[in-house]
Amino acid sequence: MNYLYGPVPSRRLGLSLGVSPIPKKTCNYACVYCQLGHTDHMTNTRQSFFDFHEIIKEFEEIKKSNVLYDVVSIVGEGEPTLYKDLKTLIVELKKRTDKPVTVITNGALLYNQEVKDALMKADIVLPSMDAYNEDTFKKINRPHGHLKFNEVVEGLISFSHAYQGELWLEIMLIKGMNDDEHSLKMFKEKLQYIKYNKLYLNTPIRPPAEVGIFPIDQKVMDHFSKELEGISIDLLSSIGFQSDIKDDITAIKSIIKRHPMNQYEILNFLKTRSCSNPQFILNKLKKDTDIEVVLYRNYQTYRLK
Ligand code: SF4
């Protein structure tokens, strides 16, 4: 499978069948907390990176295997709104499933009419808003040079009022960057203008792209959740990863290419596949030169290089 992966457990969406229409680490942001590592291909130009027929072909193959999932999520290895055929992709996926089709986006291109039109077709849109001014935007998201904070937020505001589906907003809170009282006040101020159904508050729980990036304290998370009436999603270990791929190592590699896993998640995953020696597989993964194992918050996190 080149474009589909999982299903993987999502803390917001349940069992999420991932669709990735974007080449590895292709994005218009280079967020300091990105769990995929550094953005290798920084671009703000929308492109037909892959033929959508090929993506749909894989989706049909997966459907034949009767895999269980709660939602189809267009997400992947970079920013999915950079995919020029996003609208067609959403429409074609919706013809083939009765589950919600969702798009997880950094929200940067919501000022672009084509992107707006595409996202209107999705059942759930999950945009991020980690910054509250140009300065925090540059520090946290490190956007492409053509992106301006005010334009991005205006796009989010206007999309949120036009969109008929569910809009679930996410803010990534980072220790020392956007977790103080001033930031709280600024977020409150911005949120008044956005029409959303849910607000999720997250913090970097998997190894970030940069050193020196830390999750916020639980006390601060509780304070922000209360003040912003948001839902905290700082749960660490997830169960429910699945893959149709028979070979254990290949299956894990196909997941961690887009979704890093810690050692407990890998062991749980292997147990659900009745693997006779999960520790042996874990040791093999550790030695695999395609994989890097990052120690973060006392968890070994496995991700593809
Ligand atoms: S976190 Fe998302 S938006 Fe930020 S750099 Fe990574 S892929 Fe891009």
GROMACS .gro file of C-alpha atoms and ligand atoms in nm:
model
  313
    1MET     CA    1   0.000   0.000   0.000
    2ASN     CA    2   0.144   0.337  -0.099
    3TYR     CA    3  -0.130   0.576   0.004
    4LEU     CA    4  -0.340   0.399   0.265
    5TYR     CA    5  -0.235   0.291   0.610
    6GLY     CA    6  -0.378   0.159   0.934
    7PRO     CA    7  -0.640   0.176   1.065
    8VAL     CA    8  -0.460   0.353   1.349
    9PRO     CA    9  -0.621   0.454   1.677
   10SER     CA   10  -0.685   0.826   1.685
   11ARG     CA   11  -0.753   0.996   2.014
   12ARG     CA   12  -1.011   1.215   1.848
   13LEU     CA   13  -1.157   0.992   1.578
   14GLY     CA   14  -1.149   0.631   1.696
   15LEU     CA   15  -1.015   0.380   1.443
   16SER     CA   16  -0.892   0.589   1.158
   17LEU     CA   17  -0.813   0.453   0.813
   18GLY     CA   18  -0.543   0.688   0.687
   19VAL     CA   19  -0.516   0.822   0.334
   20SER     CA   20  -0.197   1.008   0.248
   21PRO     CA   21  -0.199   1.203  -0.079
   22ILE     CA   22   0.125   1.388  -0.003
   23PRO     CA   23   0.490   1.283  -0.042
   24LYS     CA   24   0.691   1.238   0.274
   25LYS     CA   25   0.745   1.553   0.483
   26THR     CA   26   0.596   1.789   0.226
   27CYS     CA   27   0.439   2.081   0.404
   28ASN     CA   28   0.394   2.457   0.413
   29TYR     CA   29   0.490   2.460   0.783
   30ALA     CA   30   0.796   2.329   0.967
   31CYS     CA   31   0.643   2.304   1.315
   32VAL     CA   32   0.891   2.271   1.597
   33TYR     CA   33   0.681   1.990   1.746
   34CYS     CA   34   0.625   1.791   1.423
   35GLN     CA   35   0.633   1.419   1.502
   36LEU     CA   36   0.737   1.339   1.145
   37GLY     CA   37   1.067   1.521   1.191
   38HIS     CA   38   1.192   1.808   0.975
   39THR     CA   39   0.996   1.933   0.674
   40ASP     CA   40   1.215   1.825   0.382
   41HIS     CA   41   0.997   1.975   0.110
   42MET     CA   42   0.870   2.317   0.209
   43THR     CA   43   0.617   2.434  -0.048
   44ASN     CA   44   0.301   2.640  -0.063
   45THR     CA   45   0.215   2.531  -0.416
   46ARG     CA   46  -0.072   2.288  -0.456
   47GLN     CA   47   0.017   1.996  -0.678
   48SER     CA   48  -0.128   1.668  -0.806
   49PHE     CA   49   0.146   1.473  -0.635
   50PHE     CA   50  -0.022   1.139  -0.709
   51ASP     CA   51  -0.295   1.021  -0.945
   52PHE     CA   52  -0.613   1.006  -0.737
   53HIS     CA   53  -0.726   0.695  -0.931
   54GLU     CA   54  -0.433   0.509  -0.777
   55ILE     CA   55  -0.536   0.617  -0.427
   56ILE     CA   56  -0.895   0.512  -0.489
   57LYS     CA   57  -0.775   0.178  -0.627
   58GLU     CA   58  -0.598   0.108  -0.297
   59PHE     CA   59  -0.905   0.214  -0.103
   60GLU     CA   60  -1.115  -0.038  -0.297
   61GLU     CA   61  -0.862  -0.311  -0.224
   62ILE     CA   62  -0.878  -0.235   0.148
   63LYS     CA   63  -1.256  -0.240   0.137
   64LYS     CA   64  -1.254  -0.591  -0.006
   65SER     CA   65  -1.065  -0.713   0.300
   66ASN     CA   66  -1.353  -0.593   0.523
   67VAL     CA   67  -1.121  -0.411   0.759
   68LEU     CA   68  -1.305  -0.232   1.041
   69TYR     CA   69  -1.266   0.143   1.081
   70ASP     CA   70  -1.464   0.435   1.221
   71VAL     CA   71  -1.353   0.713   0.986
   72VAL     CA   72  -1.144   0.770   0.675
   73SER     CA   73  -0.886   1.039   0.748
   74ILE     CA   74  -0.700   1.228   0.480
   75VAL     CA   75  -0.385   1.321   0.662
   76GLY     CA   76  -0.054   1.155   0.592
   77GLU     CA   77   0.300   1.268   0.575
   78GLY     CA   78   0.260   1.638   0.523
   79GLU     CA   79  -0.015   1.892   0.468
   80PRO     CA   80  -0.305   1.733   0.273
   81THR     CA   81  -0.452   2.060   0.145
   82LEU     CA   82  -0.143   2.090  -0.075
   83TYR     CA   83  -0.290   1.805  -0.279
   84LYS     CA   84  -0.451   1.970  -0.579
   85ASP     CA   85  -0.707   1.693  -0.637
   86LEU     CA   86  -0.830   1.695  -0.278
   87LYS     CA   87  -1.190   1.776  -0.371
   88THR     CA   88  -1.214   1.487  -0.619
   89LEU     CA   89  -1.046   1.257  -0.370
   90ILE     CA   90  -1.298   1.341  -0.096
   91VAL     CA   91  -1.593   1.305  -0.332
   92GLU     CA   92  -1.470   0.971  -0.467
   93LEU     CA   93  -1.400   0.833  -0.118
   94LYS     CA   94  -1.746   0.939  -0.001
   95LYS     CA   95  -1.903   0.747  -0.288
   96ARG     CA   96  -1.732   0.433  -0.156
   97THR     CA   97  -1.793   0.449   0.218
   98ASP     CA   98  -2.072   0.535   0.457
   99LYS     CA   99  -1.821   0.632   0.729
  100PRO     CA  100  -1.726   0.997   0.777
  101VAL     CA  101  -1.446   1.130   0.559
  102THR     CA  102  -1.228   1.369   0.757
  103VAL     CA  103  -0.938   1.597   0.675
  104ILE     CA  104  -0.669   1.678   0.931
  105THR     CA  105  -0.505   2.002   0.824
  106ASN     CA  106  -0.281   2.274   0.958
  107GLY     CA  107  -0.544   2.517   0.825
  108ALA     CA  108  -0.287   2.738   0.651
  109LEU     CA  109  -0.464   2.737   0.313
  110LEU     CA  110  -0.819   2.802   0.426
  111TYR     CA  111  -0.799   3.144   0.265
  112ASN     CA  112  -0.766   2.970  -0.073
  113GLN     CA  113  -1.103   2.929  -0.247
  114GLU     CA  114  -1.014   2.594  -0.406
  115VAL     CA  115  -0.913   2.452  -0.071
  116LYS     CA  116  -1.230   2.586   0.089
  117ASP     CA  117  -1.442   2.426  -0.185
  118ALA     CA  118  -1.263   2.095  -0.136
  119LEU     CA  119  -1.301   2.090   0.242
  120MET     CA  120  -1.671   2.175   0.218
  121LYS     CA  121  -1.715   1.819   0.088
  122ALA     CA  122  -1.563   1.656   0.400
  123ASP     CA  123  -1.773   1.540   0.696
  124ILE     CA  124  -1.527   1.656   0.960
  125VAL     CA  125  -1.244   1.908   0.923
  126LEU     CA  126  -0.980   1.926   1.193
  127PRO     CA  127  -0.769   2.240   1.154
  128SER     CA  128  -0.496   2.358   1.390
  129MET     CA  129  -0.434   2.701   1.534
  130ASP     CA  130  -0.125   2.692   1.755
  131ALA     CA  131  -0.033   3.058   1.723
  132TYR     CA  132  -0.217   3.378   1.805
  133ASN     CA  133  -0.001   3.636   1.625
  134GLU     CA  134   0.270   3.661   1.361
  135ASP     CA  135   0.544   3.617   1.619
  136THR     CA  136   0.415   3.290   1.769
  137PHE     CA  137   0.327   3.173   1.417
  138LYS     CA  138   0.690   3.212   1.310
  139LYS     CA  139   0.826   3.056   1.629
  140ILE     CA  140   0.597   2.752   1.647
  141ASN     CA  141   0.481   2.675   1.293
  142ARG     CA  142   0.772   2.831   1.102
  143PRO     CA  143   0.552   2.877   0.792
  144HIS     CA  144   0.640   2.911   0.425
  145GLY     CA  145   0.744   3.270   0.347
  146HIS     CA  146   0.421   3.344   0.159
  147LEU     CA  147   0.199   3.271   0.457
  148LYS     CA  148   0.092   3.554   0.683
  149PHE     CA  149  -0.074   3.491   1.017
  150ASN     CA  150  -0.363   3.734   0.970
  151GLU     CA  151  -0.451   3.593   0.633
  152VAL     CA  152  -0.441   3.236   0.768
  153VAL     CA  153  -0.667   3.321   1.064
  154GLU     CA  154  -0.908   3.517   0.846
  155GLY     CA  155  -0.929   3.210   0.621
  156LEU     CA  156  -1.006   2.988   0.919
  157ILE     CA  157  -1.272   3.227   1.049
  158SER     CA  158  -1.445   3.263   0.715
  159PHE     CA  159  -1.431   2.888   0.640
  160SER     CA  160  -1.569   2.805   0.985
  161HIS     CA  161  -1.881   3.015   0.919
  162ALA     CA  162  -1.944   2.878   0.571
  163TYR     CA  163  -1.878   2.509   0.651
  164GLN     CA  164  -2.180   2.288   0.717
  165GLY     CA  165  -1.995   1.984   0.859
  166GLU     CA  166  -1.824   1.933   1.196
  167LEU     CA  167  -1.527   2.156   1.264
  168TRP     CA  168  -1.293   2.033   1.537
  169LEU     CA  169  -1.018   2.279   1.615
  170GLU     CA  170  -0.687   2.183   1.774
  171ILE     CA  171  -0.431   2.390   1.960
  172MET     CA  172  -0.089   2.238   2.030
  173LEU     CA  173   0.038   2.382   2.357
  174ILE     CA  174   0.414   2.390   2.402
  175LYS     CA  175   0.594   2.462   2.724
  176GLY     CA  176   0.732   2.816   2.731
  177MET     CA  177   0.596   2.905   2.386
  178ASN     CA  178   0.219   2.945   2.409
  179ASP     CA  179   0.122   2.824   2.757
  180ASP     CA  180   0.125   3.142   2.967
  181GLU     CA  181  -0.159   3.368   3.079
  182HIS     CA  182  -0.099   3.612   2.795
  183SER     CA  183  -0.130   3.330   2.540
  184LEU     CA  184  -0.448   3.211   2.709
  185LYS     CA  185  -0.598   3.559   2.680
  186MET     CA  186  -0.498   3.584   2.314
  187PHE     CA  187  -0.642   3.242   2.226
  188LYS     CA  188  -0.967   3.334   2.401
  189GLU     CA  189  -0.985   3.649   2.197
  190LYS     CA  190  -0.926   3.471   1.863
  191LEU     CA  191  -1.162   3.182   1.941
  192GLN     CA  192  -1.460   3.416   1.972
  193TYR     CA  193  -1.458   3.465   1.596
  194ILE     CA  194  -1.428   3.100   1.495
  195LYS     CA  195  -1.733   2.875   1.469
  196TYR     CA  196  -1.626   2.531   1.586
  197ASN     CA  197  -1.797   2.225   1.732
  198LYS     CA  198  -1.510   2.104   1.949
  199LEU     CA  199  -1.180   2.240   2.067
  200TYR     CA  200  -0.900   1.993   2.140
  201LEU     CA  201  -0.594   2.089   2.339
  202ASN     CA  202  -0.286   1.885   2.267
  203THR     CA  203   0.077   1.890   2.376
  204PRO     CA  204   0.380   1.718   2.215
  205ILE     CA  205   0.366   1.363   2.346
  206ARG     CA  206   0.579   1.209   2.074
  207PRO     CA  207   0.935   1.311   1.988
  208PRO     CA  208   0.927   1.654   1.821
  209ALA     CA  209   1.128   1.777   1.522
  210GLU     CA  210   1.342   2.004   1.742
  211VAL     CA  211   1.527   1.952   2.067
  212GLY     CA  212   1.415   2.166   2.360
  213ILE     CA  213   1.044   2.128   2.283
  214PHE     CA  214   0.848   2.001   2.580
  215PRO     CA  215   0.489   1.920   2.670
  216ILE     CA  216   0.310   2.151   2.909
  217ASP     CA  217   0.249   2.056   3.273
  218GLN     CA  218  -0.075   1.879   3.358
  219LYS     CA  219  -0.177   2.171   3.581
  220VAL     CA  220  -0.144   2.413   3.289
  221MET     CA  221  -0.336   2.176   3.061
  222ASP     CA  222  -0.620   2.157   3.314
  223HIS     CA  223  -0.622   2.538   3.345
  224PHE     CA  224  -0.633   2.592   2.966
  225SER     CA  225  -0.899   2.321   2.922
  226LYS     CA  226  -1.120   2.489   3.179
  227GLU     CA  227  -1.068   2.844   3.056
  228LEU     CA  228  -1.105   2.765   2.686
  229GLU     CA  229  -1.368   2.494   2.739
  230GLY     CA  230  -1.147   2.255   2.543
  231ILE     CA  231  -1.088   1.882   2.560
  232SER     CA  232  -0.740   1.772   2.657
  233ILE     CA  233  -0.604   1.484   2.447
  234ASP     CA  234  -0.279   1.417   2.625
  235LEU     CA  235  -0.322   1.041   2.655
  236LEU     CA  236  -0.003   0.863   2.572
  237SER     CA  237  -0.046   0.499   2.479
  238SER     CA  238  -0.299   0.398   2.214
  239ILE     CA  239  -0.438   0.055   2.141
  240GLY     CA  240  -0.614  -0.051   1.825
  241PHE     CA  241  -0.348  -0.023   1.554
  242GLN     CA  242  -0.429  -0.255   1.266
  243SER     CA  243  -0.281  -0.354   0.937
  244ASP     CA  244  -0.377  -0.582   0.654
  245ILE     CA  245  -0.013  -0.652   0.574
  246LYS     CA  246   0.083  -1.007   0.675
  247ASP     CA  247   0.449  -0.956   0.763
  248ASP     CA  248   0.484  -0.796   1.110
  249ILE     CA  249   0.788  -0.581   1.033
  250THR     CA  250   0.645  -0.452   0.704
  251ALA     CA  251   0.312  -0.381   0.875
  252ILE     CA  252   0.478  -0.178   1.151
  253LYS     CA  253   0.693   0.011   0.901
  254SER     CA  254   0.385   0.104   0.700
  255ILE     CA  255   0.228   0.254   1.013
  256ILE     CA  256   0.530   0.435   1.157
  257LYS     CA  257   0.599   0.595   0.820
  258ARG     CA  258   0.309   0.828   0.903
  259HIS     CA  259   0.234   0.760   1.268
  260PRO     CA  260   0.522   0.696   1.511
  261MET     CA  261   0.456   0.428   1.773
  262ASN     CA  262   0.611   0.372   2.113
  263GLN     CA  263   0.733   0.034   2.237
  264TYR     CA  264   0.410  -0.043   2.423
  265GLU     CA  265   0.198   0.034   2.121
  266ILE     CA  266   0.414  -0.194   1.907
  267LEU     CA  267   0.398  -0.477   2.161
  268ASN     CA  268   0.019  -0.440   2.189
  269PHE     CA  269  -0.014  -0.436   1.813
  270LEU     CA  270   0.193  -0.755   1.781
  271LYS     CA  271  -0.012  -0.929   2.050
  272THR     CA  272  -0.337  -0.853   1.866
  273ARG     CA  273  -0.182  -1.025   1.560
  274SER     CA  274  -0.099  -1.332   1.773
  275CYS     CA  275   0.272  -1.281   1.714
  276SER     CA  276   0.459  -1.562   1.891
  277ASN     CA  277   0.759  -1.348   1.995
  278PRO     CA  278   0.683  -0.973   2.006
  279GLN     CA  279   1.010  -0.893   2.185
  280PHE     CA  280   1.209  -1.055   1.903
  281ILE     CA  281   1.029  -0.835   1.648
  282LEU     CA  282   1.089  -0.526   1.863
  283ASN     CA  283   1.461  -0.605   1.875
  284LYS     CA  284   1.467  -0.650   1.498
  285LEU     CA  285   1.301  -0.311   1.455
  286LYS     CA  286   1.558  -0.154   1.683
  287LYS     CA  287   1.838  -0.276   1.456
  288ASP     CA  288   1.661  -0.183   1.133
  289THR     CA  289   1.855   0.094   0.958
  290ASP     CA  290   1.534   0.244   0.811
  291ILE     CA  291   1.407   0.316   1.161
  292GLU     CA  292   1.513   0.562   1.426
  293VAL     CA  293   1.431   0.502   1.789
  294VAL     CA  294   1.395   0.823   1.984
  295LEU     CA  295   1.384   0.836   2.362
  296TYR     CA  296   1.131   1.097   2.469
  297ARG     CA  297   0.950   1.121   2.803
  298ASN     CA  298   1.089   0.776   2.894
  299TYR     CA  299   0.920   0.614   2.596
  300GLN     CA  300   1.109   0.466   2.303
  301THR     CA  301   0.938   0.600   1.997
  302TYR     CA  302   0.989   0.425   1.663
  303ARG     CA  303   0.961   0.626   1.345
  304LEU     CA  304   1.080   0.581   0.989
  305LYS     CA  305   1.386   0.787   0.896
  306SF4     S1  306   0.298   1.915   1.232
  306SF4    FE1  307   0.177   1.905   1.045
  306SF4     S2  308   0.174   2.115   0.978
  306SF4    FE2  309   0.340   2.102   1.120
  306SF4     S3  310   0.522   2.057   0.997
  306SF4    FE3  311   0.439   1.861   1.065
  306SF4     S4  312   0.308   1.797   0.898
  306SF4    FE4  313   0.343   2.016   0.870
   0.00000   0.00000   0.00000
